[in-house]
C-alpha cells in the first residue's frame, strides 16, 4: 500500500470511529428519551383495554347499540395502539442492540441477533420494495466485537438496498464451514462492473456522487473483518451482487 493510501485509510478510520462514537451517544440518549414515555403509553393502553372490557361486562347482554358501537371503536383503537407501541419499542431495542454501547468489548454472541436488529433498523428503507429472505443456518456463537460486526452488516445491507433500483430481493444466508462461520448477503441489484471490483474496498471509492456516498462503508467493513481475522469477498454480475464474510470461530 502506498504512503498516500495508508494516510487516506488512517484518516477514514478516524472519521468513522468519531462518527460512530458520536452516533452511539446519540442513540443511547434518544433510546432513553423514547423508551420512558413509550412505556407509559403502553401501560396506559393496557389499563384502557381492560376498562373497555369491564364497561362491556357492566352493560350486560343487551347494551345500547350506540354505546356498543363506541366500545367497538375504543377496542379497535386499543389494539392498534398495542401494535404501534410494540413496534416502536422493538425498534428502540434494535437501536440499542445495534449500537451495543455497553459491549464495546469482545463477547461471545449469536450473530443472528445482530443481523436481525440491523434488518429491523433498515425496515423503512426496505419495506414494500425489497423482499428479505433469511436462510439462517445452525451456527455456533462466535467471539467478536458485536457492535463492529453490526456495522459491517449495516453497511453491506445498505449498499445492497441502494443497488436495487426498483423492486428486488436481498438474501441473507449463514452457515458453518469448518472452523468458521460464513455470512453471505446477496442482492438482485445493478451489480458492480468488473473494472470496479478491485477498488470497492478502497477508502473513498464511491459511484454514488458527491454528498450521497462517502465511499468509506466497505473500507470500514474490510478493516473490521480483518481485525476479526476474517475475510470479505465479493462476486458480482449484472444480475446482482453477493458479499461473503468469513469469520473464524475463535477470532
Ligand atoms: N451491493 C452492491 N451493488 C452494487 N454496487 C455496490 C454494492 N456494494 C458496493 N457497491 C459499489 O461500491 C462502492 C463503494 O461502496 P461503499 O459502501 O464503500 O461506499 P458508498 O456506498 O458509495 O458510500 P457510503 O457507504 O459512505 O454511503 C459503491 O459506491 C458502489 O459503487
Ligand atoms: Mg455504502
XYZ file of N, CA and C and ligand atoms in Angstrom:
785
model
N 0.844 -1.199 0.000
C 0.000 0.000 0.000
C 0.883 1.253 0.000
N 0.572 2.230 -0.826
C 1.401 3.440 -0.893
C 1.191 4.295 0.354
N 2.109 5.259 0.564
C 2.026 6.114 1.746
C 0.711 6.903 1.727
N 0.387 7.380 0.525
C -0.816 8.198 0.410
C -2.072 7.375 0.768
N -2.086 6.123 0.276
C -3.231 5.256 0.585
C -3.334 4.966 2.072
N -2.161 4.748 2.685
C -2.156 4.473 4.123
C -2.707 5.661 4.895
N -2.251 6.867 4.480
C -2.733 8.085 5.146
C -4.244 8.217 4.977
N -4.670 7.940 3.734
C -6.112 8.030 3.447
C -6.896 7.064 4.323
N -6.341 5.855 4.482
C -7.053 4.846 5.255
C -7.127 5.247 6.718
N -5.983 5.747 7.248
C -5.965 6.183 8.646
C -6.990 7.285 8.875
N -7.009 8.226 7.942
C -7.934 9.345 8.034
C -9.374 8.851 8.041
N -9.677 7.923 7.137
C -11.064 7.465 7.055
C -11.437 6.670 8.296
N -10.463 5.933 8.865
C -10.758 5.190 10.092
C -11.073 6.145 11.232
N -10.291 7.238 11.285
C -10.515 8.238 12.328
C -11.903 8.847 12.207
N -12.232 9.234 10.972
C -13.549 9.849 10.737
C -14.637 8.879 11.153
N -14.494 7.605 10.722
C -15.532 6.616 11.028
C -15.654 6.379 12.521
N -14.527 6.265 13.240
C -14.664 5.932 14.652
C -15.230 7.118 15.420
N -14.899 8.346 14.980
C -15.513 9.508 15.635
C -16.997 9.576 15.345
N -17.340 9.269 14.090
C -18.759 9.262 13.713
C -19.525 8.260 14.562
N -18.924 7.056 14.734
C -19.625 6.006 15.473
C -19.752 6.344 16.954
N -18.704 6.957 17.517
C -18.772 7.320 18.928
C -19.878 8.346 19.133
N -19.947 9.329 18.239
C -20.972 10.359 18.350
C -22.356 9.744 18.162
N -22.464 8.853 17.192
C -23.743 8.199 16.915
C -24.183 7.354 18.112
N -23.216 6.670 18.724
C -23.517 5.826 19.878
C -24.133 6.628 21.010
N -23.543 7.784 21.296
C -24.063 8.642 22.367
C -25.471 9.123 22.036
N -25.622 9.518 20.785
C -26.925 9.994 20.328
C -27.987 8.903 20.477
N -27.627 7.692 20.046
C -28.566 6.567 20.100
C -28.985 6.284 21.542
N -28.004 6.281 22.450
C -28.321 5.982 23.849
C -29.288 7.023 24.401
N -29.017 8.290 24.095
C -29.868 9.371 24.584
C -31.272 9.286 24.012
N -31.348 9.100 22.712
C -32.655 9.059 22.045
C -33.448 7.836 22.502
N -32.777 6.707 22.620
C -33.462 5.482 23.040
C -34.084 5.678 24.422
N -33.343 6.321 25.294
C -33.852 6.554 26.640
C -35.052 7.499 26.613
N -34.912 8.579 25.841
C -35.989 9.566 25.742
C -37.268 8.956 25.170
N -37.115 8.007 24.273
C -38.303 7.397 23.656
C -38.888 6.330 24.574
N -38.011 5.557 25.184
C -38.460 4.415 25.978
C -39.336 4.793 27.161
N -38.960 5.841 27.864
C -39.680 6.178 29.086
C -41.141 6.566 28.803
N -41.379 7.576 27.957
C -42.789 7.889 27.681
C -43.524 6.751 26.965
N -42.777 5.968 26.161
C -43.448 4.884 25.441
C -43.927 3.816 26.419
N -43.133 3.588 27.451
C -43.540 2.645 28.498
C -44.837 3.104 29.140
N -44.951 4.416 29.364
C -46.163 4.973 29.977
C -47.361 4.765 29.052
N -47.186 5.074 27.778
C -48.295 4.917 26.821
C -48.725 3.452 26.755
N -47.741 2.564 26.733
C -48.021 1.141 26.635
C -48.839 0.664 27.832
N -48.465 1.080 29.035
C -49.221 0.557 30.190
C -50.563 1.270 30.331
N -50.639 2.552 29.935
C -51.951 3.215 29.939
C -52.911 2.517 28.980
N -52.372 2.082 27.861
C -53.208 1.409 26.870
C -53.737 0.085 27.421
N -52.897 -0.550 28.213
C -53.288 -1.783 28.886
C -54.485 -1.538 29.800
N -54.396 -0.457 30.572
C -55.471 -0.099 31.509
C -56.745 0.191 30.723
N -56.599 0.922 29.610
C -57.753 1.280 28.791
C -58.408 0.019 28.207
N -57.595 -0.925 27.747
C -58.125 -2.171 27.179
C -58.988 -2.894 28.215
N -58.458 -2.956 29.443
C -59.211 -3.653 30.492
C -60.464 -2.887 30.890
N -60.357 -1.531 30.878
C -61.526 -0.710 31.211
C -62.656 -0.933 30.200
N -62.282 -1.011 28.926
C -63.292 -1.227 27.877
C -63.997 -2.572 28.103
N -63.207 -3.595 28.430
C -63.784 -4.926 28.665
C -64.740 -4.894 29.872
N -64.333 -4.138 30.878
C -65.126 -4.054 32.101
C -66.455 -3.349 31.830
N -66.394 -2.241 31.100
C -67.619 -1.493 30.777
C -68.581 -2.401 30.015
N -68.015 -3.150 29.077
C -68.840 -4.065 28.284
C -69.558 -5.070 29.185
N -68.825 -5.556 30.155
C -69.387 -6.530 31.091
C -70.495 -5.893 31.926
N -70.228 -4.645 32.405
C -71.200 -3.935 33.234
C -72.489 -3.664 32.473
N -72.353 -3.474 31.163
C -73.538 -3.144 30.359
C -74.475 -4.344 30.173
N -73.962 -5.522 30.443
C -74.795 -6.718 30.344
C -74.986 -7.214 28.934
N -75.864 -8.186 28.766
C -76.014 -8.896 27.487
C -76.677 -8.073 26.380
N -77.510 -7.067 26.728
C -78.171 -6.298 25.657
C -77.892 -4.804 25.797
N -76.664 -4.397 25.481
C -76.315 -2.985 25.676
C -76.921 -2.097 24.593
N -76.952 -0.822 24.901
C -77.391 0.179 23.945
C -76.529 0.080 22.675
N -77.168 0.167 21.509
C -76.465 -0.038 20.235
C -75.325 0.956 20.044
N -75.626 2.240 20.348
C -74.633 3.296 20.136
C -73.440 3.115 21.075
N -73.736 2.786 22.345
C -72.634 2.574 23.303
C -71.787 1.383 22.853
N -72.452 0.342 22.387
C -71.753 -0.846 21.926
C -70.833 -0.511 20.752
N -71.342 0.326 19.840
C -70.545 0.718 18.673
C -69.302 1.508 19.111
N -69.512 2.426 20.090
C -68.383 3.227 20.581
C -67.344 2.343 21.266
N -67.824 1.335 21.998
C -66.890 0.428 22.669
C -66.080 -0.375 21.652
N -66.750 -0.752 20.552
C -66.031 -1.459 19.479
C -64.888 -0.600 18.951
N -65.208 0.697 18.737
C -64.186 1.615 18.213
C -63.031 1.737 19.211
N -63.384 1.913 20.488
C -62.334 2.034 21.510
C -61.455 0.781 21.568
N -62.120 -0.383 21.459
C -61.369 -1.646 21.496
C -60.395 -1.735 20.333
N -60.870 -1.311 19.167
C -60.033 -1.333 17.961
C -58.838 -0.382 18.123
N -59.103 0.797 18.676
C -58.018 1.774 18.907
C -56.978 1.180 19.861
N -57.458 0.527 20.912
C -56.525 -0.082 21.874
C -55.644 -1.125 21.196
N -56.253 -1.953 20.348
C -55.463 -2.984 19.661
C -54.414 -2.355 18.738
N -54.835 -1.284 18.016
C -53.874 -0.616 17.128
C -52.740 0.042 17.912
N -53.110 0.644 19.050
C -52.081 1.270 19.893
C -51.075 0.232 20.378
N -51.603 -0.930 20.723
C -50.737 -2.003 21.223
C -49.702 -2.388 20.147
N -50.200 -2.559 18.915
C -49.300 -2.936 17.815
C -48.278 -1.823 17.567
N -48.766 -0.579 17.573
C -47.865 0.552 17.284
C -46.795 0.701 18.363
N -47.208 0.618 19.630
C -46.206 0.805 20.695
C -45.225 -0.371 20.719
N -45.726 -1.575 20.459
C -44.817 -2.739 20.394
C -43.748 -2.509 19.337
N -44.210 -1.961 18.201
C -43.281 -1.764 17.098
C -42.221 -0.707 17.451
N -42.663 0.362 18.077
C -41.704 1.408 18.469
C -40.694 0.836 19.466
N -41.208 0.065 20.440
C -40.296 -0.477 21.448
C -39.316 -1.474 20.841
N -39.807 -2.216 19.830
C -38.920 -3.164 19.163
C -37.803 -2.416 18.419
N -38.174 -1.310 17.776
C -37.171 -0.529 17.053
C -36.135 0.050 18.008
N -36.610 0.555 19.146
C -35.677 1.131 20.117
C -34.737 0.046 20.655
N -35.307 -1.133 20.914
C -34.468 -2.251 21.376
C -33.394 -2.580 20.329
N -33.819 -2.573 19.060
C -32.873 -2.880 17.986
C -31.777 -1.823 17.905
N -32.191 -0.567 18.083
C -31.208 0.521 18.053
C -30.150 0.307 19.129
N -30.632 -0.022 20.330
C -29.699 -0.224 21.443
C -28.828 -1.445 21.192
N -29.477 -2.491 20.700
C -28.761 -3.724 20.397
C -27.720 -3.475 19.303
N -28.113 -2.665 18.328
C -27.219 -2.375 17.213
C -25.982 -1.624 17.696
N -26.198 -0.600 18.498
C -25.067 0.209 18.965
C -24.264 -0.546 20.025
N -24.938 -1.394 20.791
C -24.310 -2.207 21.840
C -23.235 -1.444 22.587
N -23.639 -0.299 23.107
C -22.673 0.595 23.744
C -22.070 -0.002 24.999
N -22.886 -0.829 25.643
C -22.419 -1.434 26.884
C -21.421 -2.550 26.577
N -21.263 -2.866 25.313
C -20.433 -4.014 24.969
C -19.415 -3.667 23.905
N -18.586 -2.703 24.188
C -17.565 -2.339 23.212
C -16.390 -3.309 23.312
N -16.601 -4.388 24.053
C -15.524 -5.355 24.233
C -15.859 -6.666 23.544
N -14.843 -7.512 23.494
C -15.050 -8.835 22.903
C -16.086 -9.608 23.681
N -16.945 -10.277 22.936
C -18.005 -11.050 23.580
C -18.335 -12.237 22.712
N -18.861 -13.278 23.345
C -19.304 -14.421 22.560
C -20.800 -14.246 22.304
N -21.157 -14.060 21.060
C -22.564 -13.777 20.747
C -23.060 -14.597 19.560
N -24.368 -14.620 19.456
C -25.023 -15.188 18.291
C -25.202 -14.054 17.280
N -24.521 -14.147 16.153
C -24.560 -13.016 15.229
C -25.917 -12.858 14.537
N -26.775 -13.885 14.628
C -28.124 -13.724 14.064
C -28.844 -12.548 14.721
N -28.598 -12.352 16.013
C -29.225 -11.231 16.730
C -28.837 -9.901 16.106
N -27.548 -9.775 15.815
C -27.050 -8.541 15.209
C -27.669 -8.318 13.839
N -27.769 -9.396 13.066
C -28.352 -9.278 11.717
C -29.823 -8.876 11.823
N -30.547 -9.510 12.756
C -31.971 -9.190 12.940
C -32.167 -7.721 13.338
N -31.371 -7.242 14.287
C -31.526 -5.834 14.703
C -31.230 -4.903 13.543
N -30.203 -5.237 12.785
C -29.842 -4.375 11.662
C -30.988 -4.332 10.649
N -31.583 -5.494 10.385
C -32.704 -5.541 9.434
C -33.893 -4.733 9.953
N -34.145 -4.806 11.262
C -35.251 -4.033 11.832
C -35.014 -2.541 11.627
N -33.776 -2.121 11.841
C -33.471 -0.692 11.680
C -33.609 -0.254 10.228
N -33.410 -1.185 9.313
C -33.458 -0.829 7.895
C -34.853 -0.926 7.301
N -35.790 -1.415 8.124
C -37.115 -1.743 7.606
C -37.753 -0.649 6.743
N -37.652 0.597 7.209
C -38.320 1.669 6.463
C -37.704 1.861 5.075
N -36.422 1.493 4.935
C -35.770 1.628 3.624
C -36.161 0.481 2.695
N -36.555 -0.638 3.304
C -36.784 -1.841 2.503
C -38.248 -2.087 2.183
N -39.080 -1.632 3.086
C -40.488 -2.014 3.073
C -41.171 -1.892 1.700
N -41.905 -2.884 1.355
C -42.678 -2.922 0.103
C -41.811 -2.984 -1.152
N -40.554 -2.627 -1.013
C -39.725 -2.520 -2.189
C -38.818 -3.751 -2.305
N -38.305 -4.168 -1.167
C -37.315 -5.235 -1.191
C -37.735 -6.369 -0.269
N -37.734 -7.568 -0.845
C -38.095 -8.740 -0.063
C -36.835 -9.265 0.624
N -36.933 -9.551 1.904
C -35.787 -10.100 2.620
C -35.990 -11.598 2.789
N -35.021 -12.355 2.339
C -35.088 -13.803 2.531
C -33.972 -14.194 3.487
N -34.356 -14.806 4.600
C -33.332 -15.213 5.569
C -33.158 -16.714 5.514
N -31.930 -17.153 5.335
C -31.637 -18.590 5.389
C -30.567 -18.779 6.455
N -31.018 -18.755 7.700
C -30.084 -18.853 8.805
C -29.771 -20.308 9.112
N -28.497 -20.622 9.119
C -28.076 -21.977 9.444
C -27.877 -22.136 10.939
N -27.497 -23.340 11.313
C -27.271 -23.630 12.723
C -25.807 -23.285 13.022
N -25.562 -22.047 13.418
C -24.168 -21.632 13.627
C -23.880 -21.428 15.115
N -22.653 -21.697 15.515
C -22.313 -21.500 16.925
C -22.121 -20.009 17.218
N -22.115 -19.667 18.489
C -21.807 -18.291 18.870
C -20.336 -18.042 18.561
N -20.019 -16.806 18.250
C -18.603 -16.525 18.000
C -18.102 -15.385 18.871
N -16.798 -15.428 19.109
C -16.204 -14.368 19.913
C -15.864 -13.226 18.981
N -16.393 -12.044 19.282
C -16.205 -10.923 18.366
C -16.487 -9.606 19.062
N -16.378 -8.534 18.302
C -16.825 -7.224 18.778
C -18.191 -7.002 18.131
N -19.256 -7.297 18.847
C -20.581 -7.322 18.221
C -20.989 -5.997 17.580
N -20.674 -4.879 18.245
C -21.125 -3.604 17.657
C -20.408 -3.323 16.334
N -19.169 -3.812 16.240
C -18.447 -3.590 14.983
C -18.981 -4.488 13.869
N -19.271 -5.743 14.220
C -19.831 -6.633 13.186
C -21.182 -6.113 12.712
N -21.961 -5.532 13.639
C -23.243 -4.964 13.233
C -23.059 -3.843 12.212
N -21.991 -3.091 12.363
C -21.708 -2.039 11.377
C -21.402 -2.640 10.009
N -20.725 -3.793 10.022
C -20.442 -4.469 8.749
C -21.761 -4.866 8.088
N -22.652 -5.503 8.873
C -23.939 -5.941 8.301
C -24.713 -4.733 7.780
N -24.698 -3.649 8.566
C -25.427 -2.452 8.163
C -24.891 -1.901 6.838
N -23.586 -1.738 6.737
C -23.010 -1.158 5.514
C -23.305 -2.015 4.285
N -23.131 -3.332 4.443
C -23.348 -4.208 3.281
C -24.840 -4.224 2.907
N -25.708 -4.248 3.921
C -27.152 -4.275 3.635
C -27.629 -2.955 3.004
N -27.095 -1.840 3.493
C -27.488 -0.547 2.906
C -27.024 -0.485 1.449
N -25.793 -0.931 1.195
C -25.312 -0.963 -0.188
C -26.229 -1.824 -1.058
N -26.618 -2.980 -0.516
C -27.483 -3.896 -1.271
C -28.811 -3.208 -1.594
N -29.380 -2.534 -0.600
C -30.668 -1.862 -0.812
C -30.511 -0.736 -1.837
N -29.387 -0.035 -1.764
C -29.173 1.075 -2.703
C -28.924 0.587 -4.132
N -28.436 -0.669 -4.236
C -28.153 -1.204 -5.574
C -29.430 -1.659 -6.291
N -30.499 -1.830 -5.506
C -31.766 -2.272 -6.106
C -32.586 -1.040 -6.454
N -32.770 -0.828 -7.767
C -33.396 0.421 -8.152
C -34.893 0.457 -7.906
N -35.541 -0.621 -8.283
C -36.984 -0.613 -8.056
C -37.321 -1.677 -7.034
N -37.797 -2.810 -7.512
C -38.086 -3.897 -6.590
C -37.025 -4.965 -6.700
N -36.868 -5.742 -5.634
C -35.874 -6.801 -5.688
C -35.830 -7.591 -4.404
N -34.735 -8.310 -4.249
C -34.639 -9.225 -3.119
C -33.239 -9.171 -2.520
N -33.184 -9.262 -1.213
C -31.904 -9.402 -0.520
C -31.968 -10.711 0.264
N -30.965 -11.539 0.045
C -30.941 -12.853 0.690
C -29.787 -12.881 1.690
N -30.088 -13.226 2.917
C -29.041 -13.297 3.944
C -28.901 -14.748 4.382
N -27.726 -15.293 4.148
C -27.501 -16.706 4.464
C -26.389 -16.844 5.493
N -26.540 -17.770 6.414
C -25.437 -18.056 7.345
C -25.230 -19.558 7.398
N -23.990 -19.971 7.529
C -23.704 -21.389 7.664
C -22.325 -21.590 8.292
N -22.072 -22.810 8.698
C -20.766 -23.118 9.274
C -19.926 -23.819 8.219
N -18.646 -23.444 8.144
C -17.737 -24.116 7.216
C -16.437 -24.367 7.967
N -16.247 -25.579 8.414
C -15.042 -25.909 9.175
C -14.988 -25.120 10.472
N -13.882 -24.395 10.667
C -13.714 -23.619 11.897
C -14.182 -22.179 11.727
N -15.086 -21.968 10.787
C -15.515 -20.590 10.532
C -17.025 -20.508 10.327
N -17.519 -19.286 10.531
C -18.911 -19.012 10.235
C -18.932 -18.162 8.974
N -19.884 -18.465 8.089
C -19.972 -17.669 6.864
C -21.309 -16.963 6.810
N -21.259 -15.744 6.319
C -22.476 -14.953 6.161
C -22.436 -14.407 4.742
N -23.475 -14.695 3.968
C -23.499 -14.075 2.647
C -24.722 -13.194 2.513
N -24.528 -12.064 1.864
C -25.613 -11.109 1.637
C -25.672 -10.863 0.133
N -26.762 -11.344 -0.478
C -26.893 -11.235 -1.941
C -28.028 -10.296 -2.289
N -27.817 -9.499 -3.310
C -28.908 -8.632 -3.762
C -29.171 -8.855 -5.243
N -30.333 -8.437 -5.687
C -30.675 -8.544 -7.106
C -30.535 -7.170 -7.761
N -29.530 -6.435 -7.319
C -29.339 -5.064 -7.799
C -28.557 -4.957 -9.087
N -28.070 -3.751 -9.351
C -27.440 -3.428 -10.639
C -26.092 -4.098 -10.879
N -25.470 -4.609 -9.798
C -24.176 -5.263 -9.969
C -23.022 -4.274 -9.978
N -21.822 -4.834 -9.894
C -20.615 -3.997 -9.867
C -19.799 -4.308 -11.118
N -19.491 -3.304 -11.935
C -18.697 -3.560 -13.142
C -17.342 -4.171 -12.778
N -16.874 -5.121 -13.593
C -15.620 -5.839 -13.300
C -14.476 -4.875 -12.983
N -14.419 -3.763 -13.715
C -13.285 -2.850 -13.506
C -13.347 -2.132 -12.152
N -14.497 -2.201 -11.479
C -14.594 -1.572 -10.154
C -14.273 -2.534 -9.018
N -14.332 -3.844 -9.326
C -14.251 -4.844 -8.248
C -13.003 -4.688 -7.379
N -11.880 -4.301 -8.009
C -10.652 -4.199 -7.222
C -10.607 -2.901 -6.415
N -11.572 -2.006 -6.634
C -11.489 -0.690 -5.967
C -12.514 -0.502 -4.862
N -13.558 -1.345 -4.826
C -14.675 -1.024 -3.931
C -14.297 -0.989 -2.453
N -13.211 -1.691 -2.076
C -12.820 -1.665 -0.661
C -11.873 -0.506 -0.340
N -11.478 0.261 -1.376
C -10.594 1.400 -1.134
C -11.364 2.516 -0.440
N -10.741 3.142 0.572
C -11.414 4.267 1.215
C -11.641 5.386 0.211
N -12.848 5.877 0.166
C -13.140 6.998 -0.721
C -13.673 6.609 -2.083
N -13.627 5.296 -2.417
C -14.181 4.912 -3.723
C -15.702 4.837 -3.651
N -16.344 5.668 -4.453
C -17.802 5.648 -4.490
C -18.278 5.962 -5.897
N -19.421 5.410 -6.248
C -20.021 5.763 -7.536
C -21.317 6.527 -7.281
N -21.514 6.945 -6.021
C -22.820 7.496 -5.645
C -22.909 9.007 -5.724
N -21.839 9.636 -6.150
C -21.911 11.083 -6.329
C -21.704 11.864 -5.044
N -21.320 13.118 -5.220
C -20.991 13.984 -4.083
C -22.200 14.133 -3.155
N -21.931 13.972 -1.874
C -22.993 14.161 -0.895
C -23.848 12.924 -0.681
N -23.723 11.940 -1.560
C -24.554 10.746 -1.417
C -23.786 9.615 -0.744
N -22.560 9.385 -1.205
C -21.749 8.334 -0.603
C -20.397 8.892 -0.212
N -19.850 8.378 0.889
C -18.509 8.809 1.275
C -17.486 7.820 0.726
N -17.957 6.633 0.338
C -17.037 5.603 -0.129
C -16.239 4.978 1.002
N -16.720 5.186 2.233
C -15.981 4.644 3.378
C -16.595 3.351 3.906
N -17.847 3.093 3.519
C -18.571 1.949 4.072
C -17.805 0.635 3.961
N -17.436 0.270 2.744
C -16.788 -1.032 2.551
C -15.359 -1.056 3.080
N -14.677 0.090 3.077
C -13.317 0.085 3.616
C -13.378 -0.172 5.123
N -14.400 0.365 5.746
C -14.594 0.109 7.178
C -14.912 -1.379 7.411
N -15.793 -1.930 6.573
C -16.126 -3.362 6.685
C -14.861 -4.209 6.579
N -14.045 -3.857 5.601
C -12.813 -4.605 5.351
C -11.935 -4.598 6.591
N -11.786 -3.403 7.163
C -10.947 -3.225 8.342
C -11.491 -4.060 9.525
N -12.789 -3.980 9.737
C -13.389 -4.689 10.881
C -13.242 -6.203 10.714
N -13.528 -6.689 9.504
C -13.432 -8.127 9.261
C -11.973 -8.592 9.425
N -11.059 -7.770 8.937
C -9.640 -8.080 9.080
C -9.249 -8.151 10.566
N -9.745 -7.208 11.345
C -9.473 -7.223 12.786
C -9.992 -8.509 13.437
N -10.996 -9.112 12.825
C -11.540 -10.381 13.338
C -10.858 -11.589 12.689
N -9.765 -11.344 11.979
C -9.026 -12.403 11.268
C -9.892 -13.129 10.261
N -10.847 -12.394 9.709
C -11.734 -12.992 8.715
C -11.488 -12.403 7.335
N -12.380 -12.754 6.407
C -12.264 -12.204 5.053
C -13.636 -11.730 4.576
N -13.614 -10.791 3.655
C -14.856 -10.366 3.000
C -14.607 -10.411 1.500
N -15.460 -11.171 0.802
C -15.257 -11.352 -0.633
C -16.501 -10.929 -1.399
N -16.281 -10.597 -2.644
C -17.409 -10.125 -3.452
C -17.459 -10.869 -4.777
N -18.688 -11.083 -5.224
C -18.926 -11.692 -6.539
C -20.065 -10.906 -7.152
N -19.936 -10.546 -8.417
C -20.993 -9.721 -8.978
C -21.198 -9.959 -10.462
N -22.423 -9.777 -10.883
C -22.739 -9.811 -12.307
C -23.857 -8.803 -12.503
N -24.356 -8.675 -13.719
C -25.447 -7.708 -13.892
C -26.784 -8.217 -13.330
N -26.737 -9.438 -12.731
C -27.931 -9.976 -12.060
C -27.947 -9.613 -10.577
N -26.788 -9.156 -10.083
C -26.736 -8.822 -8.669
C -25.367 -9.085 -8.072
N -25.292 -8.894 -6.756
C -24.002 -8.958 -6.078
C -24.115 -9.781 -4.805
N -23.054 -10.527 -4.503
C -23.006 -11.264 -3.239
C -21.728 -10.914 -2.490
N -21.894 -10.501 -1.250
C -20.749 -10.316 -0.359
C -20.727 -11.503 0.598
N -19.573 -12.151 0.725
C -19.451 -13.274 1.657
C -18.414 -12.952 2.717
N -18.860 -13.018 3.949
C -17.978 -12.712 5.078
C -17.650 -14.021 5.789
N -16.389 -14.271 6.015
C -15.973 -15.487 6.722
C -15.319 -15.075 8.034
N -15.830 -15.612 9.116
C -15.280 -15.268 10.436
C -14.861 -16.537 11.165
N -13.597 -16.611 11.568
C -13.179 -17.791 12.329
C -13.903 -17.847 13.678
N -14.196 -19.058 14.151
C -14.936 -19.207 15.409
C -14.194 -18.554 16.568
N -12.884 -18.697 16.576
C -12.104 -18.049 17.629
C -11.256 -16.978 16.973
N -11.826 -15.785 16.838
C -11.094 -14.724 16.130
C -10.089 -14.057 17.069
N -24.292 -4.377 -3.409
C -23.722 -3.541 -4.265
N -24.169 -3.446 -5.541
C -23.600 -2.619 -6.440
N -22.551 -1.813 -6.158
C -22.059 -1.849 -4.905
C -22.604 -2.710 -3.904
N -21.886 -2.534 -2.774
C -20.936 -1.611 -3.059
N -21.030 -1.184 -4.339
C -20.141 -0.221 -5.018
O -19.017 0.012 -4.192
C -18.877 1.401 -3.919
C -18.258 1.577 -2.557
O -19.168 1.172 -1.533
P -19.027 1.820 -0.088
O -20.061 1.250 0.773
O -17.609 1.711 0.354
O -19.288 3.356 -0.348
P -20.666 4.073 -0.747
O -21.812 3.151 -0.514
O -20.502 4.635 -2.117
O -20.715 5.269 0.302
P -21.226 5.162 1.824
O -21.070 3.747 2.247
O -20.348 6.091 2.554
O -22.633 5.608 1.780
C -20.274 1.958 -4.081
O -20.261 3.337 -4.400
C -20.810 1.114 -5.246
O -20.342 1.583 -6.474
Mg -22.019 2.101 1.360
